[in-house]
């Protein structure tokens, strides 16, 4: 039968070849049951087993097709069987194994320093109960591997989990940084979870260092420039102005060069005075304590 692997969150169509299947599609079901259940599951859920069944969608004398299920448990290898009116017709235990792998839903942050980048991969199906770390990220190009990671429950959603990828140092990225792809691998299941998660490695030093002018009217519309290094045209920089009780963000800044950003100041509606200017990149604050600024 094929294919033999699928995401916990995206069903696929499985085709089982054989002979003499019959023609009554309603008679056939596909059963997925955790390894070690000592039962196919055709007669119902084995006691204590993780178990899901789906209905066949087509049948001919030579093949049966059915969808894989949404697997509501952690990713794992399971026994697979075809049932005809509740009777197993394909031996499952030890011979027909299907693999569910985790589904990647989100990566944050999407960029980091080339010398030491860390990102978190959030998804469904990562196994938080494993006794040893078994997830890693590998880069393309170069094929560099992160250290192995445990899976942890997402504090904001109990139905999601995340793994942490500590990426190895990337030597000599271009001045504008290096766009790479991360492949997430479950080493215990020997399964590629996601082949192309985009990530951007920055040259070390992308920290705003100076703003000019740093005193402008609160009415907005004045052009200010922030200098630094290794700014990248392909991403979005926002200037965020903050006082003790008020925050206003600019429109996206223009990248004039790898050392210079420019933007028109927004309208400042709070009391005039000193504020802190921070620059964010795709919503994430760049390093440093912020730059002193004043609205009059």
Short mmCIF file of C-alpha atoms in Angstrom, two decimals:
data_model
loop_
_atom_site.label_atom_id
_atom_site.label_comp_id
_atom_site.label_asym_id
_atom_site.label_seq_id
_atom_site.Cartn_x
_atom_site.Cartn_y
_atom_site.Cartn_z
CA UNK A 1 0.00 0.00 0.00
CA UNK A 2 1.09 3.57 -0.53
CA UNK A 3 1.83 6.18 0.54
CA UNK A 4 2.93 5.03 4.00
CA UNK A 5 3.40 8.42 5.70
CA UNK A 6 1.26 11.52 6.28
CA UNK A 7 0.91 14.58 8.49
CA UNK A 8 -1.25 14.32 11.60
CA UNK A 9 -3.21 17.32 10.29
CA UNK A 10 -3.57 16.77 6.53
CA UNK A 11 -5.29 13.61 5.24
CA UNK A 12 -3.99 11.92 2.11
CA UNK A 13 -5.44 9.19 -0.09
CA UNK A 14 -4.04 5.71 0.55
CA UNK A 15 -4.23 3.01 -2.13
CA UNK A 16 -4.09 -0.67 -1.18
CA UNK A 17 -3.45 -3.09 -4.04
CA UNK A 18 -4.75 -6.64 -4.06
CA UNK A 19 -7.23 -8.98 -5.70
CA UNK A 20 -10.83 -9.91 -5.23
CA UNK A 21 -11.84 -6.87 -3.19
CA UNK A 22 -15.43 -6.87 -4.38
CA UNK A 23 -17.46 -3.82 -5.37
CA UNK A 24 -19.32 -2.65 -2.25
CA UNK A 25 -17.39 0.43 -1.13
CA UNK A 26 -19.55 0.78 1.99
CA UNK A 27 -18.23 -2.55 3.28
CA UNK A 28 -14.62 -1.40 3.55
CA UNK A 29 -12.88 0.68 6.22
CA UNK A 30 -9.25 1.54 6.93
CA UNK A 31 -8.09 1.24 10.52
CA UNK A 32 -5.12 2.95 12.18
CA UNK A 33 -4.20 1.65 15.64
CA UNK A 34 -1.20 2.22 17.91
CA UNK A 35 1.54 -0.40 17.73
CA UNK A 36 1.25 -3.03 20.45
CA UNK A 37 -2.55 -3.12 20.60
CA UNK A 38 -2.52 -6.83 19.63
CA UNK A 39 -5.68 -6.34 17.60
CA UNK A 40 -6.42 -4.96 14.15
CA UNK A 41 -9.26 -2.72 15.33
CA UNK A 42 -11.68 -4.08 12.72
CA UNK A 43 -14.08 -5.16 15.46
CA UNK A 44 -13.78 -1.84 17.30
CA UNK A 45 -11.29 0.16 19.30
CA UNK A 46 -8.80 -2.09 21.14
CA UNK A 47 -8.72 -1.34 24.84
CA UNK A 48 -6.18 1.34 25.73
CA UNK A 49 -5.09 1.85 22.12
CA UNK A 50 -4.92 5.03 20.08
CA UNK A 51 -7.31 4.30 17.26
CA UNK A 52 -9.01 5.99 14.29
CA UNK A 53 -10.87 4.47 11.34
CA UNK A 54 -11.90 5.97 7.99
CA UNK A 55 -14.34 4.81 5.33
CA UNK A 56 -13.15 3.66 1.92
CA UNK A 57 -13.90 6.10 -0.89
CA UNK A 58 -13.51 3.70 -3.83
CA UNK A 59 -13.06 -0.01 -4.46
CA UNK A 60 -12.34 -2.16 -7.51
CA UNK A 61 -11.43 -5.80 -7.81
CA UNK A 62 -7.75 -4.84 -7.57
CA UNK A 63 -7.53 -1.88 -5.16
CA UNK A 64 -9.17 -0.04 -2.28
CA UNK A 65 -8.62 3.64 -1.54
CA UNK A 66 -9.33 5.45 1.69
CA UNK A 67 -8.16 8.67 3.35
CA UNK A 68 -5.75 8.85 6.23
CA UNK A 69 -7.43 10.43 9.24
CA UNK A 70 -6.78 13.58 11.18
CA UNK A 71 -4.64 11.89 13.83
CA UNK A 72 -5.55 13.52 17.19
CA UNK A 73 -2.53 12.12 19.06
CA UNK A 74 1.22 12.68 18.92
CA UNK A 75 3.05 11.63 15.76
CA UNK A 76 3.96 7.94 15.71
CA UNK A 77 4.15 4.74 13.70
CA UNK A 78 0.85 2.79 13.78
CA UNK A 79 -0.48 -0.52 12.50
CA UNK A 80 -2.73 -0.30 9.46
CA UNK A 81 -5.48 -2.67 8.32
CA UNK A 82 -8.25 -2.94 5.75
CA UNK A 83 -11.54 -4.27 7.10
CA UNK A 84 -14.39 -5.82 5.08
CA UNK A 85 -17.63 -5.72 7.06
CA UNK A 86 -15.67 -5.68 10.30
CA UNK A 87 -13.29 -8.50 9.34
CA UNK A 88 -9.59 -7.88 8.76
CA UNK A 89 -8.46 -8.63 5.21
CA UNK A 90 -4.98 -7.10 5.39
CA UNK A 91 -2.70 -8.24 8.21
CA UNK A 92 -1.69 -5.19 10.22
CA UNK A 93 0.49 -6.27 13.13
CA UNK A 94 4.16 -6.17 12.18
CA UNK A 95 3.57 -6.03 8.42
CA UNK A 96 1.59 -2.91 7.50
CA UNK A 97 2.97 0.13 9.28
CA UNK A 98 1.86 3.71 8.64
CA UNK A 99 3.70 6.78 9.98
CA UNK A 100 2.09 10.00 11.15
CA UNK A 101 4.51 12.93 11.37
CA UNK A 102 4.02 16.32 13.09
CA UNK A 103 2.60 19.30 11.23
CA UNK A 104 4.56 22.57 11.28
CA UNK A 105 2.25 25.55 11.77
CA UNK A 106 4.46 28.49 12.71
CA UNK A 107 8.09 29.57 13.08
CA UNK A 108 9.25 32.47 15.24
CA UNK A 109 11.41 34.40 14.91
CA UNK A 110 11.99 34.12 11.17
CA UNK A 111 15.47 35.63 11.33
CA UNK A 112 18.51 35.58 13.58
CA UNK A 113 22.20 36.36 13.86
CA UNK A 114 24.55 34.25 11.77
CA UNK A 115 26.80 33.68 14.77
CA UNK A 116 24.09 32.22 17.04
CA UNK A 117 20.49 31.96 15.81
CA UNK A 118 17.64 30.32 17.70
CA UNK A 119 14.08 29.82 16.50
CA UNK A 120 11.02 27.94 17.71
CA UNK A 121 8.95 25.65 15.48
CA UNK A 122 5.32 25.37 16.60
CA UNK A 123 3.02 22.65 15.33
CA UNK A 124 0.74 19.72 16.06
CA UNK A 125 1.84 16.17 16.85
CA UNK A 126 5.22 16.82 18.47
CA UNK A 127 5.65 14.29 21.28
CA UNK A 128 6.26 16.05 24.61
CA UNK A 129 6.52 12.73 26.48
CA UNK A 130 9.80 11.53 24.96
CA UNK A 131 12.58 10.84 27.44
CA UNK A 132 15.35 12.20 25.22
CA UNK A 133 15.60 15.03 22.65
CA UNK A 134 14.84 13.81 19.14
CA UNK A 135 13.94 16.80 16.92
CA UNK A 136 16.39 18.86 14.90
CA UNK A 137 16.58 21.43 12.12
CA UNK A 138 18.99 21.08 9.23
CA UNK A 139 19.89 23.91 6.88
CA UNK A 140 19.85 24.18 3.11
CA UNK A 141 22.34 25.01 1.74
CA UNK A 142 25.29 23.51 3.68
CA UNK A 143 23.34 20.82 5.58
CA UNK A 144 24.25 22.10 9.04
CA UNK A 145 22.32 20.54 11.94
CA UNK A 146 20.94 22.17 15.06
CA UNK A 147 21.31 20.47 18.40
CA UNK A 148 18.60 17.93 19.25
CA UNK A 149 15.55 19.35 21.00
CA UNK A 150 12.74 18.13 23.21
CA UNK A 151 9.14 19.07 22.38
CA UNK A 152 7.24 21.32 24.78
CA UNK A 153 3.57 22.19 25.15
CA UNK A 154 2.73 25.62 23.73
CA UNK A 155 1.80 27.80 26.74
CA UNK A 156 -0.78 29.61 24.62
CA UNK A 157 -2.50 26.53 23.17
CA UNK A 158 -2.54 23.14 24.89
CA UNK A 159 -3.25 21.45 21.54
CA UNK A 160 0.02 22.66 20.05
CA UNK A 161 3.65 21.96 20.82
CA UNK A 162 6.97 23.51 19.89
CA UNK A 163 10.60 22.55 19.46
CA UNK A 164 13.62 24.85 19.72
CA UNK A 165 16.26 24.92 16.98
CA UNK A 166 19.66 26.26 18.07
CA UNK A 167 21.31 26.73 14.70
CA UNK A 168 25.06 26.34 14.26
CA UNK A 169 27.16 29.39 13.41
CA UNK A 170 27.01 30.38 9.75
CA UNK A 171 30.34 31.75 8.53
CA UNK A 172 30.65 34.63 6.07
CA UNK A 173 27.03 35.42 5.11
CA UNK A 174 26.60 38.17 2.47
CA UNK A 175 26.27 41.77 3.64
CA UNK A 176 22.50 41.56 3.17
CA UNK A 177 22.27 38.32 5.11
CA UNK A 178 21.59 34.78 3.96
CA UNK A 179 18.17 33.31 3.23
CA UNK A 180 18.08 29.60 4.06
CA UNK A 181 15.57 26.78 4.29
CA UNK A 182 15.15 24.73 7.45
CA UNK A 183 14.12 21.11 7.26
CA UNK A 184 12.60 19.84 10.51
CA UNK A 185 13.41 16.17 11.21
CA UNK A 186 11.95 13.72 13.71
CA UNK A 187 14.96 11.48 14.27
CA UNK A 188 12.99 8.89 16.26
CA UNK A 189 10.48 8.33 13.45
CA UNK A 190 13.13 8.98 10.79
CA UNK A 191 10.69 11.38 9.15
CA UNK A 192 11.07 14.79 7.53
CA UNK A 193 8.42 17.00 9.10
CA UNK A 194 8.69 20.01 6.83
CA UNK A 195 11.14 20.41 3.95
CA UNK A 196 11.14 24.20 3.45
CA UNK A 197 10.74 26.52 6.43
CA UNK A 198 12.17 29.91 5.40
CA UNK A 199 14.63 31.61 7.72
CA UNK A 200 16.98 34.57 7.32
CA UNK A 201 20.45 34.75 8.85
CA UNK A 202 21.65 38.31 9.43
CA UNK A 203 25.19 39.54 9.51
CA UNK A 204 26.01 40.32 13.12
CA UNK A 205 25.61 44.02 13.89
CA UNK A 206 22.11 44.85 12.61
CA UNK A 207 21.52 47.28 15.50
CA UNK A 208 20.30 50.88 15.03
CA UNK A 209 23.00 53.24 16.29
CA UNK A 210 21.84 56.81 15.56
CA UNK A 211 18.71 58.80 14.60
CA UNK A 212 18.69 62.21 12.89
CA UNK A 213 16.97 64.49 13.49
CA UNK A 214 16.00 63.36 16.99
CA UNK A 215 13.69 66.30 17.80
CA UNK A 216 10.59 66.91 15.61
CA UNK A 217 7.10 68.42 15.93
CA UNK A 218 4.35 66.14 17.24
CA UNK A 219 2.25 66.92 14.14
CA UNK A 220 4.08 64.21 12.20
CA UNK A 221 5.33 64.04 8.63
CA UNK A 222 8.97 64.90 9.31
CA UNK A 223 11.56 62.66 7.69
CA UNK A 224 13.95 60.96 10.11
CA UNK A 225 16.88 58.70 9.33
CA UNK A 226 18.25 55.81 11.36
CA UNK A 227 21.77 54.60 10.74
CA UNK A 228 23.15 51.16 11.55
CA UNK A 229 24.46 48.30 9.43
CA UNK A 230 23.32 45.24 7.48
CA UNK A 231 19.77 46.49 6.85
CA UNK A 232 18.01 44.27 4.30
CA UNK A 233 15.58 45.58 1.62
CA UNK A 234 13.53 42.36 1.53
CA UNK A 235 12.08 42.77 5.05
CA UNK A 236 9.85 45.35 6.77
CA UNK A 237 11.27 47.84 9.28
CA UNK A 238 8.92 49.90 11.46
CA UNK A 239 9.87 52.81 13.74
CA UNK A 240 8.09 52.53 17.09
CA UNK A 241 7.92 55.60 19.35
CA UNK A 242 7.14 54.89 23.01
CA UNK A 243 6.60 56.95 26.14
CA UNK A 244 5.47 55.74 29.55
CA UNK A 245 1.81 55.58 28.50
CA UNK A 246 1.69 55.91 24.72
CA UNK A 247 3.04 54.05 21.65
CA UNK A 248 2.81 55.01 17.98
CA UNK A 249 4.26 53.16 15.00
CA UNK A 250 5.37 54.59 11.67
CA UNK A 251 4.60 53.33 8.20
CA UNK A 252 7.17 50.84 6.84
CA UNK A 253 10.57 52.48 6.52
CA UNK A 254 12.48 52.76 3.25
CA UNK A 255 15.82 50.97 3.12
CA UNK A 256 18.11 53.48 1.40
CA UNK A 257 21.19 51.31 1.88
CA UNK A 258 22.54 48.60 4.13
CA UNK A 259 23.41 51.37 6.63
CA UNK A 260 20.43 53.75 6.37
CA UNK A 261 16.67 53.64 6.98
CA UNK A 262 14.29 56.57 6.47
CA UNK A 263 10.63 57.20 7.33
CA UNK A 264 8.13 60.03 7.97
CA UNK A 265 7.22 60.41 11.63
CA UNK A 266 3.64 59.54 12.65
CA UNK A 267 1.27 61.89 14.44
CA UNK A 268 2.09 61.98 18.18
CA UNK A 269 -1.10 62.63 20.17
CA UNK A 270 0.27 62.28 23.70
CA UNK A 271 2.07 64.97 25.67
CA UNK A 272 5.17 66.39 24.07
CA UNK A 273 8.49 65.30 25.50
CA UNK A 274 11.09 62.56 25.49
CA UNK A 275 10.27 59.15 23.97
CA UNK A 276 12.21 56.04 23.01
CA UNK A 277 12.55 55.06 19.37
CA UNK A 278 12.93 51.37 18.60
CA UNK A 279 13.14 49.75 15.19
CA UNK A 280 11.33 46.46 14.57
CA UNK A 281 12.03 44.01 11.81
CA UNK A 282 8.97 42.02 10.70
CA UNK A 283 7.46 42.82 14.11
CA UNK A 284 10.48 41.82 16.20
CA UNK A 285 12.52 44.59 17.94
CA UNK A 286 16.11 44.89 16.81
CA UNK A 287 18.83 44.79 19.45
CA UNK A 288 19.84 47.66 21.67
CA UNK A 289 18.05 49.75 24.30
CA UNK A 290 16.40 52.07 21.82
CA UNK A 291 17.34 55.56 20.65
CA UNK A 292 16.49 58.83 22.49
CA UNK A 293 13.93 60.94 20.63
CA UNK A 294 11.71 63.95 21.40
CA UNK A 295 8.39 65.30 20.13
CA UNK A 296 7.72 69.03 20.60
#
